[in-house]
mmCIF file of C-alpha atoms and ligand atoms in Angstrom:
data_model
loop_
_atom_site.group_PDB
_atom_site.id
_atom_site.type_symbol
_atom_site.label_atom_id
_atom_site.label_comp_id
_atom_site.label_asym_id
_atom_site.label_seq_id
_atom_site.Cartn_x
_atom_site.Cartn_y
_atom_site.Cartn_z
ATOM 1 C CA MET A 287 -46.164 47.873 -25.379
ATOM 2 C CA LYS A 288 -47.081 47.541 -21.482
ATOM 3 C CA HIS A 289 -47.549 43.682 -22.648
ATOM 4 C CA LEU A 290 -43.236 43.725 -23.879
ATOM 5 C CA PHE A 291 -42.065 45.618 -20.719
ATOM 6 C CA ALA A 292 -44.328 42.857 -18.083
ATOM 7 C CA GLY A 293 -42.838 40.497 -20.123
ATOM 8 C CA LEU A 294 -39.784 41.632 -20.449
ATOM 9 C CA ALA A 295 -39.796 41.978 -16.520
ATOM 10 C CA ALA A 296 -41.338 38.546 -16.400
ATOM 11 C CA ALA A 297 -38.002 37.176 -18.230
ATOM 12 C CA ALA A 298 -35.548 39.054 -15.860
ATOM 13 C CA LEU A 299 -37.027 37.549 -12.805
ATOM 14 C CA MET A 300 -36.857 34.139 -14.349
ATOM 15 C CA ALA A 301 -33.486 34.831 -15.589
ATOM 16 C CA GLY A 302 -32.497 36.527 -11.964
ATOM 17 C CA ALA A 303 -34.274 32.911 -10.631
ATOM 18 C CA ALA A 304 -32.458 30.867 -12.733
ATOM 19 C CA SER A 305 -28.949 32.239 -11.940
ATOM 20 C CA ALA A 306 -30.386 31.650 -7.631
ATOM 21 C CA GLN A 307 -30.393 28.361 -7.670
ATOM 22 C CA GLN A 308 -27.122 26.489 -6.840
ATOM 23 C CA SER A 309 -26.828 22.659 -8.087
ATOM 24 C CA ILE A 310 -24.046 20.079 -6.757
ATOM 25 C CA THR A 311 -22.033 17.414 -7.859
ATOM 26 C CA ILE A 312 -22.499 14.269 -6.435
ATOM 27 C CA GLY A 313 -19.621 11.550 -6.665
ATOM 28 C CA HIS A 314 -19.781 8.365 -5.876
ATOM 29 C CA SER A 315 -18.666 4.660 -7.576
ATOM 30 C CA LEU A 316 -21.701 2.561 -8.452
ATOM 31 C CA SER A 317 -24.698 2.861 -10.234
ATOM 32 C CA PRO A 318 -27.564 4.956 -9.988
ATOM 33 C CA GLU A 319 -29.455 1.930 -8.888
ATOM 34 C CA SER A 320 -27.255 1.121 -6.066
ATOM 35 C CA HIS A 321 -27.435 1.792 -2.102
ATOM 36 C CA TYR A 322 -24.662 4.838 -2.806
ATOM 37 C CA GLY A 323 -26.831 5.734 -6.088
ATOM 38 C CA VAL A 324 -29.890 5.419 -3.796
ATOM 39 C CA GLY A 325 -28.286 7.507 -0.979
ATOM 40 C CA ALA A 326 -26.838 10.372 -3.404
ATOM 41 C CA GLN A 327 -30.948 10.981 -4.447
ATOM 42 C CA ALA A 328 -31.837 10.917 -0.837
ATOM 43 C CA PHE A 329 -29.393 13.794 -0.738
ATOM 44 C CA ILE A 330 -30.439 15.716 -3.408
ATOM 45 C CA ASP A 331 -34.512 15.792 -2.535
ATOM 46 C CA THR A 332 -33.686 16.312 1.295
ATOM 47 C CA LEU A 333 -31.207 19.216 -0.361
ATOM 48 C CA THR A 334 -33.996 20.605 -2.779
ATOM 49 C CA GLU A 335 -37.073 19.977 -0.371
ATOM 50 C CA LEU A 336 -35.653 22.164 2.625
ATOM 51 C CA SER A 337 -33.871 24.442 0.105
ATOM 52 C CA GLY A 338 -37.468 25.581 -1.386
ATOM 53 C CA GLY A 339 -35.804 24.929 -4.229
ATOM 54 C CA ALA A 340 -32.629 27.007 -3.893
ATOM 55 C CA TRP A 341 -30.042 23.790 -4.404
ATOM 56 C CA THR A 342 -30.304 21.110 -6.624
ATOM 57 C CA GLY A 343 -27.610 18.721 -7.898
ATOM 58 C CA GLU A 344 -26.819 15.628 -9.645
ATOM 59 C CA GLN A 345 -24.646 12.567 -9.182
ATOM 60 C CA ALA A 346 -21.353 11.700 -10.973
ATOM 61 C CA PRO A 347 -21.737 8.073 -10.640
ATOM 62 C CA ALA A 348 -19.723 4.679 -11.214
ATOM 63 C CA GLY A 349 -16.838 6.116 -10.437
ATOM 64 C CA VAL A 350 -16.893 8.521 -13.943
ATOM 65 C CA LEU A 351 -14.557 11.411 -11.887
ATOM 66 C CA GLY A 352 -12.192 8.282 -11.092
ATOM 67 C CA GLY A 353 -11.820 6.214 -7.882
ATOM 68 C CA GLU A 354 -12.584 6.722 -4.341
ATOM 69 C CA ARG A 355 -8.864 8.158 -3.331
ATOM 70 C CA ASP A 356 -9.376 10.657 -6.275
ATOM 71 C CA MET A 357 -12.860 11.772 -5.917
ATOM 72 C CA ILE A 358 -11.516 12.399 -2.420
ATOM 73 C CA GLU A 359 -8.311 15.229 -3.742
ATOM 74 C CA GLY A 360 -11.381 16.186 -6.076
ATOM 75 C CA LEU A 361 -13.362 17.807 -3.098
ATOM 76 C CA GLN A 362 -9.754 19.434 -1.394
ATOM 77 C CA ILE A 363 -9.061 21.652 -4.199
ATOM 78 C CA GLY A 364 -12.978 22.006 -5.141
ATOM 79 C CA SER A 365 -13.959 20.093 -8.432
ATOM 80 C CA LEU A 366 -16.165 18.229 -6.893
ATOM 81 C CA ASP A 367 -19.015 19.161 -4.218
ATOM 82 C CA VAL A 368 -19.830 16.106 -2.622
ATOM 83 C CA VAL A 369 -18.636 12.597 -2.551
ATOM 84 C CA ILE A 370 -19.938 9.316 -1.080
ATOM 85 C CA THR A 371 -17.317 7.229 -0.280
ATOM 86 C CA SER A 372 -16.074 3.871 1.897
ATOM 87 C CA THR A 373 -13.619 4.425 4.374
ATOM 88 C CA GLY A 374 -10.937 2.477 1.910
ATOM 89 C CA PRO A 375 -8.610 5.497 0.680
ATOM 90 C CA LEU A 376 -9.517 7.619 3.865
ATOM 91 C CA GLY A 377 -7.372 6.803 6.411
ATOM 92 C CA ASN A 378 -4.733 8.532 3.826
ATOM 93 C CA PHE A 379 -6.135 11.704 4.140
ATOM 94 C CA VAL A 380 -7.629 11.398 7.791
ATOM 95 C CA PRO A 381 -5.330 8.884 9.846
ATOM 96 C CA GLU A 382 -7.563 8.277 12.465
ATOM 97 C CA VAL A 383 -10.370 6.662 10.740
ATOM 98 C CA TYR A 384 -7.881 3.764 10.333
ATOM 99 C CA ALA A 385 -9.687 2.472 13.600
ATOM 100 C CA LEU A 386 -13.074 1.773 11.350
ATOM 101 C CA ASP A 387 -11.000 -0.639 9.280
ATOM 102 C CA LEU A 388 -9.762 -2.782 11.203
ATOM 103 C CA PRO A 389 -11.067 -6.482 10.653
ATOM 104 C CA PHE A 390 -13.379 -8.318 12.770
ATOM 105 C CA LEU A 391 -13.813 -5.590 14.823
ATOM 106 C CA PHE A 392 -17.488 -4.370 14.833
ATOM 107 C CA ARG A 393 -19.867 -7.476 16.514
ATOM 108 C CA ASP A 394 -22.875 -6.748 13.587
ATOM 109 C CA TYR A 395 -24.984 -3.878 12.066
ATOM 110 C CA ALA A 396 -26.419 -2.800 14.996
ATOM 111 C CA HIS A 397 -23.044 -2.290 16.688
ATOM 112 C CA ALA A 398 -21.273 -0.253 13.803
ATOM 113 C CA ARG A 399 -24.561 1.905 13.184
ATOM 114 C CA LYS A 400 -24.902 2.664 17.263
ATOM 115 C CA VAL A 401 -20.991 3.808 17.235
ATOM 116 C CA LEU A 402 -20.523 5.785 13.723
ATOM 117 C CA ASP A 403 -24.038 7.813 15.631
ATOM 118 C CA GLY A 404 -22.897 8.391 18.644
ATOM 119 C CA GLU A 405 -19.550 10.322 20.425
ATOM 120 C CA ILE A 406 -17.205 7.898 18.488
ATOM 121 C CA GLY A 407 -18.753 9.055 14.757
ATOM 122 C CA ASP A 408 -18.622 12.407 15.899
ATOM 123 C CA GLU A 409 -14.985 12.708 16.679
ATOM 124 C CA LEU A 410 -13.752 11.175 13.775
ATOM 125 C CA LEU A 411 -16.445 13.252 11.291
ATOM 126 C CA ALA A 412 -14.620 16.389 13.922
ATOM 127 C CA LYS A 413 -10.954 15.187 12.749
ATOM 128 C CA ILE A 414 -12.073 14.734 9.240
ATOM 129 C CA ASP A 415 -13.010 18.388 9.367
ATOM 130 C CA GLU A 416 -9.390 18.884 10.649
ATOM 131 C CA ASN A 417 -7.443 17.366 7.320
ATOM 132 C CA ASN A 418 -9.116 19.975 4.657
ATOM 133 C CA LEU A 419 -12.014 17.695 4.205
ATOM 134 C CA VAL A 420 -16.111 18.249 5.643
ATOM 135 C CA GLY A 421 -17.533 15.295 7.364
ATOM 136 C CA LEU A 422 -21.233 15.258 6.973
ATOM 137 C CA ALA A 423 -22.257 12.042 8.290
ATOM 138 C CA TRP A 424 -21.376 8.435 8.529
ATOM 139 C CA SER A 425 -23.347 6.582 5.745
ATOM 140 C CA GLU A 426 -22.647 2.636 5.160
ATOM 141 C CA ASN A 427 -21.591 0.290 2.656
ATOM 142 C CA GLY A 428 -21.972 -3.275 4.940
ATOM 143 C CA PHE A 429 -19.735 -5.901 6.021
ATOM 144 C CA ARG A 430 -17.138 -7.303 3.277
ATOM 145 C CA HIS A 431 -16.559 -11.322 1.927
ATOM 146 C CA ILE A 432 -14.749 -12.197 -0.146
ATOM 147 C CA THR A 433 -14.830 -13.663 -4.431
ATOM 148 C CA ASN A 434 -13.172 -15.442 -5.838
ATOM 149 C CA SER A 435 -12.408 -17.414 -9.199
ATOM 150 C CA ARG A 436 -10.742 -20.787 -8.033
ATOM 151 C CA HIS A 437 -12.582 -22.464 -4.508
ATOM 152 C CA ALA A 438 -14.519 -22.405 -2.051
ATOM 153 C CA ILE A 439 -12.675 -20.545 0.790
ATOM 154 C CA ALA A 440 -14.051 -21.562 4.664
ATOM 155 C CA THR A 441 -10.055 -21.799 5.965
ATOM 156 C CA PRO A 442 -7.486 -19.479 6.334
ATOM 157 C CA GLU A 443 -5.317 -22.367 4.333
ATOM 158 C CA ASP A 444 -7.794 -21.786 1.281
ATOM 159 C CA LEU A 445 -6.864 -17.940 1.084
ATOM 160 C CA GLN A 446 -2.667 -19.083 0.559
ATOM 161 C CA GLY A 447 -1.678 -17.195 -1.704
ATOM 162 C CA LEU A 448 -4.482 -16.406 -3.424
ATOM 163 C CA LYS A 449 -4.151 -13.087 -5.379
ATOM 164 C CA LEU A 450 -6.286 -10.553 -3.971
ATOM 165 C CA ARG A 451 -7.752 -7.188 -5.211
ATOM 166 C CA THR A 452 -7.727 -5.186 -1.501
ATOM 167 C CA MET A 453 -8.621 -1.358 -1.603
ATOM 168 C CA GLU A 454 -5.742 1.489 -0.916
ATOM 169 C CA ASN A 455 -6.003 0.649 2.779
ATOM 170 C CA LYS A 456 -2.529 -0.382 4.822
ATOM 171 C CA VAL A 457 -4.606 -1.705 7.597
ATOM 172 C CA HIS A 458 -6.857 -4.153 4.900
ATOM 173 C CA MET A 459 -3.101 -5.344 2.833
ATOM 174 C CA ALA A 460 -1.443 -6.072 5.993
ATOM 175 C CA ALA A 461 -4.480 -8.458 7.735
ATOM 176 C CA PHE A 462 -4.522 -9.582 3.610
ATOM 177 C CA THR A 463 -1.138 -10.882 4.654
ATOM 178 C CA ASP A 464 -1.386 -12.430 7.820
ATOM 179 C CA MET A 465 -4.140 -14.374 6.612
ATOM 180 C CA GLY A 466 -2.101 -15.371 4.239
ATOM 181 C CA ALA A 467 -3.231 -13.872 0.723
ATOM 182 C CA SER A 468 -1.165 -11.809 -1.574
ATOM 183 C CA PRO A 469 -3.023 -8.263 -1.485
ATOM 184 C CA THR A 470 -3.005 -5.892 -4.796
ATOM 185 C CA PRO A 471 -4.917 -2.432 -3.735
ATOM 186 C CA MET A 472 -5.837 -0.948 -6.555
ATOM 187 C CA ALA A 473 -8.435 1.400 -7.356
ATOM 188 C CA PHE A 474 -12.148 0.455 -8.059
ATOM 189 C CA PRO A 475 -12.859 1.241 -11.717
ATOM 190 C CA GLU A 476 -10.015 -0.925 -12.669
ATOM 191 C CA LEU A 477 -11.076 -4.368 -11.138
ATOM 192 C CA PHE A 478 -13.898 -5.694 -13.216
ATOM 193 C CA THR A 479 -11.474 -5.977 -15.828
ATOM 194 C CA ALA A 480 -8.298 -7.270 -13.948
ATOM 195 C CA LEU A 481 -10.794 -10.234 -12.386
ATOM 196 C CA GLN A 482 -11.716 -10.399 -16.356
ATOM 197 C CA GLN A 483 -8.205 -10.751 -17.201
ATOM 198 C CA GLY A 484 -6.889 -12.875 -14.577
ATOM 199 C CA VAL A 485 -4.404 -9.873 -12.949
ATOM 200 C CA VAL A 486 -6.040 -10.829 -9.767
ATOM 201 C CA ASP A 487 -8.209 -14.069 -8.542
ATOM 202 C CA GLY A 488 -10.862 -12.288 -6.722
ATOM 203 C CA GLN A 489 -11.522 -9.482 -3.871
ATOM 204 C CA GLU A 490 -13.609 -8.538 -1.188
ATOM 205 C CA ASN A 491 -17.005 -6.320 -0.681
ATOM 206 C CA PRO A 492 -20.045 -6.234 0.816
ATOM 207 C CA ILE A 493 -23.280 -7.768 -0.394
ATOM 208 C CA THR A 494 -24.560 -4.502 -2.004
ATOM 209 C CA VAL A 495 -21.497 -4.204 -4.074
ATOM 210 C CA ILE A 496 -21.200 -7.659 -5.492
ATOM 211 C CA THR A 497 -24.548 -7.250 -7.020
ATOM 212 C CA ALA A 498 -24.308 -3.614 -8.096
ATOM 213 C CA THR A 499 -21.153 -4.544 -10.080
ATOM 214 C CA LYS A 500 -22.675 -7.996 -11.387
ATOM 215 C CA PHE A 501 -19.348 -9.599 -10.055
ATOM 216 C CA TRP A 502 -20.689 -12.954 -10.752
ATOM 217 C CA GLU A 503 -19.832 -12.864 -14.550
ATOM 218 C CA VAL A 504 -16.034 -13.324 -13.621
ATOM 219 C CA GLN A 505 -16.392 -14.863 -9.910
ATOM 220 C CA ASP A 506 -17.695 -18.313 -8.862
ATOM 221 C CA TYR A 507 -17.282 -18.613 -5.473
ATOM 222 C CA LEU A 508 -18.147 -16.698 -2.526
ATOM 223 C CA SER A 509 -16.720 -16.562 0.804
ATOM 224 C CA LEU A 510 -19.702 -14.507 3.522
ATOM 225 C CA THR A 511 -16.256 -14.160 5.882
ATOM 226 C CA GLY A 512 -18.115 -10.960 6.704
ATOM 227 C CA HIS A 513 -14.251 -9.701 8.150
ATOM 228 C CA VAL A 514 -14.421 -6.169 8.356
ATOM 229 C CA TYR A 515 -17.664 -3.528 8.646
ATOM 230 C CA SER A 516 -17.333 -1.195 5.466
ATOM 231 C CA PRO A 517 -18.437 2.360 7.461
ATOM 232 C CA VAL A 518 -18.941 5.249 4.222
ATOM 233 C CA ALA A 519 -18.497 8.727 5.146
ATOM 234 C CA ILE A 520 -20.317 11.867 3.449
ATOM 235 C CA LEU A 521 -18.305 14.487 2.208
ATOM 236 C CA ALA A 522 -18.101 17.805 1.296
ATOM 237 C CA SER A 523 -15.431 20.271 -0.492
ATOM 238 C CA PRO A 524 -14.185 22.637 2.176
ATOM 239 C CA VAL A 525 -14.188 25.493 -0.923
ATOM 240 C CA LEU A 526 -18.413 24.784 -1.581
ATOM 241 C CA TRP A 527 -18.639 24.980 2.495
ATOM 242 C CA ASP A 528 -16.508 28.656 3.098
ATOM 243 C CA GLY A 529 -19.326 29.493 0.467
ATOM 244 C CA LEU A 530 -23.084 28.878 2.796
ATOM 245 C CA SER A 531 -24.518 30.140 5.501
ATOM 246 C CA ASP A 532 -25.165 28.592 8.587
ATOM 247 C CA GLU A 533 -28.390 27.558 7.327
ATOM 248 C CA GLU A 534 -27.778 26.104 4.491
ATOM 249 C CA LYS A 535 -25.158 24.375 6.559
ATOM 250 C CA GLY A 536 -28.096 23.198 7.794
ATOM 251 C CA TRP A 537 -29.770 21.343 4.483
ATOM 252 C CA PHE A 538 -26.676 20.117 3.891
ATOM 253 C CA HIS A 539 -26.309 18.087 7.157
ATOM 254 C CA GLU A 540 -29.765 17.236 7.019
ATOM 255 C CA ALA A 541 -29.562 15.842 3.664
ATOM 256 C CA ALA A 542 -26.235 14.012 4.634
ATOM 257 C CA LYS A 543 -28.669 11.886 7.288
ATOM 258 C CA ALA A 544 -31.714 11.264 4.869
ATOM 259 C CA SER A 545 -29.010 9.847 2.453
ATOM 260 C CA ALA A 546 -27.233 7.599 5.789
ATOM 261 C CA ALA A 547 -30.853 6.849 6.051
ATOM 262 C CA ALA A 548 -31.763 5.879 2.538
ATOM 263 C CA THR A 549 -28.348 3.786 2.417
ATOM 264 C CA ARG A 550 -28.714 1.702 5.220
ATOM 265 C CA ALA A 551 -32.159 0.471 4.059
ATOM 266 C CA GLU A 552 -31.227 -0.472 0.887
ATOM 267 C CA VAL A 553 -28.015 -2.560 3.090
ATOM 268 C CA ASN A 554 -31.080 -4.422 4.842
ATOM 269 C CA ARG A 555 -32.953 -5.360 2.206
ATOM 270 C CA LEU A 556 -29.604 -6.610 -0.170
ATOM 271 C CA GLU A 557 -28.445 -8.715 2.183
ATOM 272 C CA ASP A 558 -30.881 -11.322 2.470
ATOM 273 C CA ALA A 559 -32.633 -10.715 -1.280
ATOM 274 C CA GLY A 560 -28.631 -10.387 -2.508
ATOM 275 C CA VAL A 561 -27.144 -13.188 -1.724
ATOM 276 C CA ALA A 562 -30.536 -15.362 -3.102
ATOM 277 C CA LEU A 563 -29.882 -13.619 -6.502
ATOM 278 C CA LEU A 564 -26.103 -14.855 -6.389
ATOM 279 C CA ARG A 565 -27.010 -17.967 -5.826
ATOM 280 C CA GLU A 566 -29.433 -18.082 -8.333
ATOM 281 C CA LYS A 567 -27.105 -16.134 -10.974
ATOM 282 C CA GLY A 568 -24.588 -19.524 -10.379
ATOM 283 C CA MET A 569 -22.318 -18.462 -7.770
ATOM 284 C CA THR A 570 -21.628 -21.146 -5.369
ATOM 285 C CA VAL A 571 -22.033 -19.389 -1.472
ATOM 286 C CA THR A 572 -20.350 -20.775 1.462
ATOM 287 C CA THR A 573 -22.121 -19.728 4.351
ATOM 288 C CA ASP A 574 -20.394 -22.016 7.165
ATOM 289 C CA ILE A 575 -17.372 -20.159 7.815
ATOM 290 C CA ASP A 576 -15.514 -20.945 11.324
ATOM 291 C CA LYS A 577 -14.541 -16.703 11.814
ATOM 292 C CA ALA A 578 -12.081 -17.366 14.922
ATOM 293 C CA PRO A 579 -9.017 -18.400 13.314
ATOM 294 C CA PHE A 580 -9.748 -16.065 10.098
ATOM 295 C CA ALA A 581 -9.622 -13.367 13.325
ATOM 296 C CA ALA A 582 -7.194 -14.742 14.837
ATOM 297 C CA LEU A 583 -4.932 -13.623 11.912
ATOM 298 C CA ALA A 584 -6.255 -10.638 11.309
ATOM 299 C CA GLU A 585 -5.224 -9.117 15.128
ATOM 300 C CA LYS A 586 -1.640 -8.624 13.945
ATOM 301 C CA ALA A 587 -2.917 -6.143 11.501
ATOM 302 C CA TYR A 588 -4.536 -3.771 14.375
ATOM 303 C CA SER A 589 -0.346 -2.193 15.644
ATOM 304 C CA VAL A 590 -0.955 -0.368 11.964
ATOM 305 C CA TYR A 591 -3.516 1.337 13.884
ATOM 306 C CA THR A 592 -2.413 1.235 17.910
ATOM 307 C CA ASP A 593 1.081 1.735 16.992
ATOM 308 C CA GLN A 594 0.227 5.224 16.748
ATOM 309 C CA TYR A 595 -2.666 5.712 18.575
ATOM 310 C CA GLY A 596 -3.144 2.866 20.632
ATOM 311 C CA THR A 597 -5.488 0.781 22.230
ATOM 312 C CA GLU A 598 -8.396 2.911 23.835
ATOM 313 C CA MET A 599 -10.472 4.382 20.817
ATOM 314 C CA ILE A 600 -10.624 0.292 20.055
ATOM 315 C CA GLU A 601 -11.624 -0.585 23.899
ATOM 316 C CA ARG A 602 -13.993 2.105 23.701
ATOM 317 C CA ILE A 603 -15.575 1.170 20.094
ATOM 318 C CA LYS A 604 -16.206 -2.951 21.575
ATOM 319 C CA ALA A 605 -17.991 -0.985 24.545
ATOM 320 C CA VAL A 606 -20.307 0.034 22.764
ATOM 321 C CA GLN A 607 -23.666 -2.219 23.464
HETATM 322 O O1 PAF B 186 -14.264 -1.605 -3.312
HETATM 323 C C1 PAF B 186 -13.863 -0.809 -2.727
HETATM 324 O O2 PAF B 186 -13.414 0.434 -3.569
HETATM 325 C C2 PAF B 186 -15.123 -0.371 -1.935
HETATM 326 O O3 PAF B 186 -15.835 -0.952 -1.092
HETATM 327 C C3 PAF B 186 -16.535 0.748 -3.404
HETATM 328 C C4 PAF B 186 -16.677 -0.843 -4.164
HETATM 329 C C5 PAF B 186 -15.809 1.755 -4.266
HETATM 330 C C6 PAF B 186 -17.403 0.907 -2.830
HETATM 331 O O4 PAF B 186 -17.262 2.290 -1.973
#
């Protein structure tokens, strides 16, 4: 009998412990092996470790919960807890973030990371917080390059009339119109089929994404235009956030930092290894590209941001050394 009571007590304790454990879902657009998947896992592992197992989590990868815009909306209504998203659709929610999407603004990875990890990054995370979202940290997708199924691209003339999928981002669309392409905004989950069926001729994304998505199966040409840096925001749902203690919020911030560090390490690794892989898979890679004529044409697109916010933020970003 004594044993029976002890057994029941232990079972009750275990049930209590199990129900006390909380689990989050992290949505993102790529595979669990991608730089986003690696970042999502680092988030979960850090959160579990810091909370002594009280918090755990799982990934909703590969756009199973929709495109990035859908997932951001999911955060706002509380149907998702955390999202790792490019800034592609974020300007639709937080227009100040368009400053980060301007073409040919960041000189290199070191410049972009310093801006995002410094006071400008913090200011923009605070703007995110004002728009029914919680900005946890900046992470990274990488510099974007153009792929297509028609011909090698080395000059803006080569872009003329090319049907190019862009993100749902009005700065990017304006820049590609100014550079001579025909931009077609489209959510990422639709892209592979659109390329396969010839609905669009090409797309632009970092090496990380081109490798993770096996675009070599539907695209023959890669041009290392590096026309724009693609930041990533790690966002939480305000619905989740409002129920957390200060200590728990601290764990989430640390988890986001660990996620960004893991993702950036993966971006570094793939910048070289990825191009070699894409060549091996048969893509023709154009590396010798004079960026100046592209940049001169794309500069007009800055007005999408500057007409509303002026040039101050752009000058500040450029001044970061
Ligand atoms: O092209 C996009 O939409 C984004 O770069 C992607 C692939 C969803 C990653 O954030």
